[in-house]
PDB file of C-alpha atoms in Angstrom:
ATOM      1  CA  MET A   8    -179.047 -88.021  28.923  1.00 70.00           C
ATOM      2  CA  TRP A   9    -179.914 -85.337  26.369  1.00 71.00           C
ATOM      3  CA  HIS A  10    -183.009 -87.121  25.086  1.00 78.00           C
ATOM      4  CA  SER A  11    -184.529 -87.340  28.568  1.00 83.00           C
ATOM      5  CA  SER A  12    -183.691 -83.784  29.667  1.00 86.00           C
ATOM      6  CA  SER A  13    -185.976 -80.827  29.096  1.00 88.00           C
ATOM      7  CA  ILE A  14    -185.044 -78.196  26.528  1.00 89.00           C
ATOM      8  CA  GLU A  15    -184.550 -75.666  29.332  1.00 89.00           C
ATOM      9  CA  GLU A  16    -182.133 -77.986  31.177  1.00 89.00           C
ATOM     10  CA  ILE A  17    -180.139 -78.596  28.022  1.00 89.00           C
ATOM     11  CA  ALA A  18    -179.958 -74.868  27.249  1.00 88.00           C
ATOM     12  CA  LYS A  19    -178.796 -74.223  30.800  1.00 90.00           C
ATOM     13  CA  ASN A  20    -176.136 -76.979  30.630  1.00 90.00           C
ATOM     14  CA  LEU A  21    -174.855 -75.725  27.277  1.00 91.00           C
ATOM     15  CA  LYS A  22    -175.086 -72.074  28.400  1.00 91.00           C
ATOM     16  CA  THR A  23    -177.082 -71.019  25.359  1.00 92.00           C
ATOM     17  CA  ASN A  24    -180.240 -69.021  24.731  1.00 90.00           C
ATOM     18  CA  ILE A  25    -182.892 -70.847  22.711  1.00 90.00           C
ATOM     19  CA  ASN A  26    -184.233 -67.639  21.118  1.00 90.00           C
ATOM     20  CA  ILE A  27    -180.947 -65.830  20.473  1.00 91.00           C
ATOM     21  CA  GLY A  28    -178.430 -68.652  20.164  1.00 91.00           C
ATOM     22  CA  LEU A  29    -174.778 -68.292  21.026  1.00 93.00           C
ATOM     23  CA  PRO A  30    -172.930 -65.000  20.727  1.00 93.00           C
ATOM     24  CA  ASP A  31    -170.393 -65.127  17.873  1.00 92.00           C
ATOM     25  CA  ASP A  32    -167.450 -64.715  20.250  1.00 93.00           C
ATOM     26  CA  GLU A  33    -168.664 -67.613  22.427  1.00 93.00           C
ATOM     27  CA  ALA A  34    -169.090 -69.799  19.326  1.00 93.00           C
ATOM     28  CA  GLN A  35    -165.497 -68.991  18.379  1.00 94.00           C
ATOM     29  CA  LYS A  36    -164.269 -69.912  21.873  1.00 94.00           C
ATOM     30  CA  ARG A  37    -166.143 -73.217  21.712  1.00 94.00           C
ATOM     31  CA  PHE A  38    -164.733 -73.950  18.271  1.00 95.00           C
ATOM     32  CA  GLU A  39    -161.226 -73.403  19.626  1.00 95.00           C
ATOM     33  CA  ARG A  40    -162.004 -75.631  22.614  1.00 95.00           C
ATOM     34  CA  TYR A  41    -163.826 -78.506  20.870  1.00 93.00           C
ATOM     35  CA  GLY A  42    -162.442 -78.282  17.344  1.00 92.00           C
ATOM     36  CA  PRO A  43    -164.255 -78.780  14.057  1.00 91.00           C
ATOM     37  CA  ASN A  44    -167.561 -80.633  13.845  1.00 89.00           C
ATOM     38  CA  ASN A  45    -166.512 -83.615  11.768  1.00 83.00           C
ATOM     39  CA  LEU A  46    -166.003 -87.316  12.129  1.00 76.00           C
ATOM     40  CA  LYS A  47    -162.488 -88.487  12.729  1.00 76.00           C
ATOM     41  CA  GLU A  48    -161.259 -90.324   9.701  1.00 75.00           C
ATOM     42  CA  LYS A  49    -159.546 -93.615  10.203  1.00 78.00           C
ATOM     43  CA  LYS A  50    -155.818 -93.743   9.722  1.00 83.00           C
ATOM     44  CA  LYS A  51    -154.934 -94.167   6.074  1.00 84.00           C
ATOM     45  CA  GLU A  52    -153.118 -97.309   5.057  1.00 88.00           C
ATOM     46  CA  SER A  53    -149.686 -97.070   3.491  1.00 90.00           C
ATOM     47  CA  LEU A  54    -149.213 -97.932  -0.168  1.00 91.00           C
ATOM     48  CA  PHE A  55    -147.303-101.044   0.870  1.00 92.00           C
ATOM     49  CA  VAL A  56    -150.196-102.327   2.998  1.00 93.00           C
ATOM     50  CA  LYS A  57    -152.656-101.584   0.196  1.00 93.00           C
ATOM     51  CA  PHE A  58    -150.397-103.428  -2.249  1.00 93.00           C
ATOM     52  CA  ILE A  59    -150.169-106.494   0.020  1.00 93.00           C
ATOM     53  CA  LYS A  60    -153.963-106.503   0.452  1.00 94.00           C
ATOM     54  CA  GLN A  61    -154.287-106.914  -3.316  1.00 93.00           C
ATOM     55  CA  PHE A  62    -153.101-110.499  -2.832  1.00 93.00           C
ATOM     56  CA  ASN A  63    -155.871-111.285  -0.336  1.00 92.00           C
ATOM     57  CA  ASP A  64    -158.189-112.940  -2.850  1.00 91.00           C
ATOM     58  CA  PHE A  65    -158.990-116.608  -3.417  1.00 93.00           C
ATOM     59  CA  MET A  66    -158.154-116.558  -7.143  1.00 93.00           C
ATOM     60  CA  ILE A  67    -154.883-114.690  -6.598  1.00 93.00           C
ATOM     61  CA  ILE A  68    -153.836-117.130  -3.878  1.00 94.00           C
ATOM     62  CA  THR A  69    -154.756-120.009  -6.209  1.00 94.00           C
ATOM     63  CA  LEU A  70    -152.570-118.529  -8.964  1.00 93.00           C
ATOM     64  CA  ILE A  71    -149.639-118.091  -6.574  1.00 94.00           C
ATOM     65  CA  ILE A  72    -149.993-121.716  -5.451  1.00 94.00           C
ATOM     66  CA  ALA A  73    -150.136-122.791  -9.118  1.00 93.00           C
ATOM     67  CA  ALA A  74    -146.922-120.856  -9.811  1.00 93.00           C
ATOM     68  CA  ILE A  75    -145.201-122.525  -6.853  1.00 94.00           C
ATOM     69  CA  ILE A  76    -146.391-125.988  -7.914  1.00 93.00           C
ATOM     70  CA  SER A  77    -145.246-125.331 -11.490  1.00 91.00           C
ATOM     71  CA  ALA A  78    -141.787-124.286 -10.271  1.00 92.00           C
ATOM     72  CA  VAL A  79    -141.493-127.303  -7.942  1.00 92.00           C
ATOM     73  CA  VAL A  80    -142.536-129.716 -10.710  1.00 91.00           C
ATOM     74  CA  SER A  81    -139.989-128.155 -13.079  1.00 89.00           C
ATOM     75  CA  LYS A  82    -137.276-128.499 -10.424  1.00 89.00           C
ATOM     76  CA  LEU A  83    -138.200-132.126  -9.618  1.00 89.00           C
ATOM     77  CA  ASN A  84    -138.141-133.050 -13.304  1.00 88.00           C
ATOM     78  CA  GLY A  85    -134.663-131.601 -13.557  1.00 84.00           C
ATOM     79  CA  GLU A  86    -135.826-128.941 -15.979  1.00 83.00           C
ATOM     80  CA  ALA A  87    -134.860-125.316 -15.730  1.00 79.00           C
ATOM     81  CA  ASP A  88    -138.142-124.259 -17.344  1.00 84.00           C
ATOM     82  CA  TYR A  89    -139.686-121.736 -15.007  1.00 88.00           C
ATOM     83  CA  ILE A  90    -141.431-119.746 -17.756  1.00 91.00           C
ATOM     84  CA  ASP A  91    -144.949-120.759 -16.618  1.00 89.00           C
ATOM     85  CA  SER A  92    -144.205-119.801 -13.013  1.00 91.00           C
ATOM     86  CA  ILE A  93    -142.643-116.489 -14.023  1.00 93.00           C
ATOM     87  CA  ILE A  94    -145.596-115.615 -16.280  1.00 93.00           C
ATOM     88  CA  ILE A  95    -148.131-116.452 -13.549  1.00 93.00           C
ATOM     89  CA  VAL A  96    -146.239-114.378 -10.948  1.00 94.00           C
ATOM     90  CA  ALA A  97    -145.874-111.485 -13.414  1.00 95.00           C
ATOM     91  CA  ILE A  98    -149.620-111.524 -14.111  1.00 95.00           C
ATOM     92  CA  VAL A  99    -150.408-111.606 -10.380  1.00 95.00           C
ATOM     93  CA  ILE A 100    -148.053-108.671  -9.696  1.00 95.00           C
ATOM     94  CA  PHE A 101    -149.453-106.721 -12.666  1.00 96.00           C
ATOM     95  CA  ASN A 102    -152.969-107.377 -11.357  1.00 95.00           C
ATOM     96  CA  ALA A 103    -151.958-106.119  -7.887  1.00 95.00           C
ATOM     97  CA  ILE A 104    -150.440-102.947  -9.352  1.00 95.00           C
ATOM     98  CA  MET A 105    -153.576-102.284 -11.415  1.00 96.00           C
ATOM     99  CA  GLY A 106    -155.775-102.868  -8.359  1.00 95.00           C
ATOM    100  CA  LEU A 107    -153.651-100.472  -6.315  1.00 95.00           C
ATOM    101  CA  VAL A 108    -153.823 -97.786  -9.015  1.00 95.00           C
ATOM    102  CA  GLN A 109    -157.618 -98.137  -9.243  1.00 96.00           C
ATOM    103  CA  GLU A 110    -157.948 -97.952  -5.459  1.00 94.00           C
ATOM    104  CA  GLN A 111    -155.831 -94.782  -5.336  1.00 94.00           C
ATOM    105  CA  LYS A 112    -157.927 -93.168  -8.094  1.00 94.00           C
ATOM    106  CA  ALA A 113    -161.128 -94.067  -6.262  1.00 92.00           C
ATOM    107  CA  GLU A 114    -159.822 -92.545  -3.010  1.00 89.00           C
ATOM    108  CA  LYS A 115    -158.829 -89.320  -4.766  1.00 89.00           C
ATOM    109  CA  SER A 116    -162.246 -89.110  -6.438  1.00 87.00           C
ATOM    110  CA  LEU A 117    -163.972 -89.670  -3.112  1.00 82.00           C
ATOM    111  CA  GLU A 118    -161.895 -86.942  -1.451  1.00 81.00           C
ATOM    112  CA  ALA A 119    -162.712 -84.510  -4.265  1.00 79.00           C
ATOM    113  CA  LEU A 120    -166.394 -85.379  -3.951  1.00 72.00           C
ATOM    114  CA  LYS A 121    -166.295 -84.803  -0.188  1.00 71.00           C
ATOM    115  CA  LYS A 122    -164.791 -81.353  -0.734  1.00 70.00           C
ATOM    116  CA  MET A 123    -167.401 -80.485  -3.375  1.00 63.00           C
ATOM    117  CA  THR A 124    -170.338 -81.514  -1.217  1.00 63.00           C
ATOM    118  CA  ALA A 125    -169.229 -79.948   2.056  1.00 64.00           C
ATOM    119  CA  PRO A 126    -172.574 -79.241   3.744  1.00 83.00           C
ATOM    120  CA  ASN A 127    -173.599 -75.945   5.227  1.00 87.00           C
ATOM    121  CA  ALA A 128    -175.740 -75.441   8.308  1.00 90.00           C
ATOM    122  CA  LYS A 129    -178.081 -72.674   9.375  1.00 92.00           C
ATOM    123  CA  VAL A 130    -177.569 -71.638  12.979  1.00 94.00           C
ATOM    124  CA  ARG A 131    -179.015 -68.933  15.169  1.00 94.00           C
ATOM    125  CA  ARG A 132    -176.229 -66.794  16.597  1.00 94.00           C
ATOM    126  CA  ASP A 133    -176.552 -63.355  18.144  1.00 92.00           C
ATOM    127  CA  GLY A 134    -180.289 -63.452  17.413  1.00 91.00           C
ATOM    128  CA  ARG A 135    -179.998 -63.907  13.650  1.00 93.00           C
ATOM    129  CA  VAL A 136    -179.963 -66.971  11.433  1.00 94.00           C
ATOM    130  CA  GLN A 137    -176.747 -67.366   9.477  1.00 94.00           C
ATOM    131  CA  GLU A 138    -175.438 -70.025   7.136  1.00 93.00           C
ATOM    132  CA  ILE A 139    -172.063 -71.458   8.090  1.00 93.00           C
ATOM    133  CA  ASP A 140    -169.903 -74.399   7.108  1.00 90.00           C
ATOM    134  CA  ALA A 141    -171.195 -77.448   9.007  1.00 90.00           C
ATOM    135  CA  THR A 142    -167.722 -78.047  10.457  1.00 90.00           C
ATOM    136  CA  LEU A 143    -168.105 -74.765  12.383  1.00 93.00           C
ATOM    137  CA  VAL A 144    -171.174 -75.927  14.344  1.00 93.00           C
ATOM    138  CA  VAL A 145    -170.339 -76.059  18.065  1.00 94.00           C
ATOM    139  CA  PRO A 146    -172.068 -77.438  21.178  1.00 94.00           C
ATOM    140  CA  GLY A 147    -174.807 -74.996  22.153  1.00 92.00           C
ATOM    141  CA  ASP A 148    -175.552 -73.776  18.622  1.00 94.00           C
ATOM    142  CA  ILE A 149    -179.235 -73.523  17.773  1.00 93.00           C
ATOM    143  CA  VAL A 150    -179.464 -75.302  14.402  1.00 92.00           C
ATOM    144  CA  VAL A 151    -182.311 -74.282  12.089  1.00 92.00           C
ATOM    145  CA  LEU A 152    -183.448 -77.141   9.853  1.00 89.00           C
ATOM    146  CA  GLU A 153    -185.596 -76.764   6.755  1.00 86.00           C
ATOM    147  CA  ALA A 154    -186.918 -79.236   4.203  1.00 84.00           C
ATOM    148  CA  GLY A 155    -184.043 -80.969   2.422  1.00 80.00           C
ATOM    149  CA  ASN A 156    -181.365 -80.017   4.957  1.00 81.00           C
ATOM    150  CA  TYR A 157    -178.837 -82.455   6.304  1.00 81.00           C
ATOM    151  CA  VAL A 158    -178.611 -82.634  10.076  1.00 84.00           C
ATOM    152  CA  PRO A 159    -175.064 -81.343  10.690  1.00 84.00           C
ATOM    153  CA  ALA A 160    -174.534 -82.845  14.152  1.00 85.00           C
ATOM    154  CA  ASP A 161    -176.223 -84.712  16.966  1.00 85.00           C
ATOM    155  CA  CYS A 162    -179.094 -82.394  17.838  1.00 86.00           C
ATOM    156  CA  ARG A 163    -182.020 -82.171  20.205  1.00 86.00           C
ATOM    157  CA  LEU A 164    -185.213 -80.891  18.571  1.00 87.00           C
ATOM    158  CA  ILE A 165    -186.651 -77.792  20.177  1.00 88.00           C
ATOM    159  CA  ASN A 166    -189.766 -77.705  18.012  1.00 86.00           C
ATOM    160  CA  SER A 167    -190.952 -79.003  14.665  1.00 86.00           C
ATOM    161  CA  TYR A 168    -193.894 -78.906  12.296  1.00 85.00           C
ATOM    162  CA  ASN A 169    -194.736 -81.912  10.050  1.00 83.00           C
ATOM    163  CA  LEU A 170    -191.263 -83.337  10.578  1.00 81.00           C
ATOM    164  CA  LYS A 171    -190.271 -86.303   8.428  1.00 81.00           C
ATOM    165  CA  ILE A 172    -186.769 -87.716   8.540  1.00 79.00           C
ATOM    166  CA  GLU A 173    -184.970 -89.882   5.977  1.00 77.00           C
ATOM    167  CA  GLU A 174    -182.231 -91.780   7.812  1.00 74.00           C
ATOM    168  CA  SER A 175    -180.760 -93.712   4.875  1.00 66.00           C
ATOM    169  CA  ALA A 176    -177.704 -91.502   4.491  1.00 55.00           C
TER     170      ALA A 176
END
């Protein structure tokens, strides 16, 4: 819809002025109505689920089967020697704990990195260009892009000069 509509139609639908942008008070109202401009993060898995997923590997499953076979053979031979089975299970559990710890550290590092690299956006509001946190961009904002900027939201270009876009991110 937006890609096939004229700029004037879009501005009319979004009740914005292409030259002036949104008034600050209207931007605030839209923020309260639509919420922050960010992607919804998927629900985080519990530690228990993450721990169980550590066992979802061919080699780990093979080791568990080997431990079971070792225990069954010991039982069938009338021996009470379950040392091999216990050692294999202990190694598998230790491996799962280490994997869980590494996964937790990686998630914390990623969260810290996200907070450090929170992008800003330049928008035209009340006739002047101002830099705001990209999460504060609302429908109807006139976003001003310059070389090296990230596009903070789905946007419709009003005009451009020598535009080149890198879409790898």
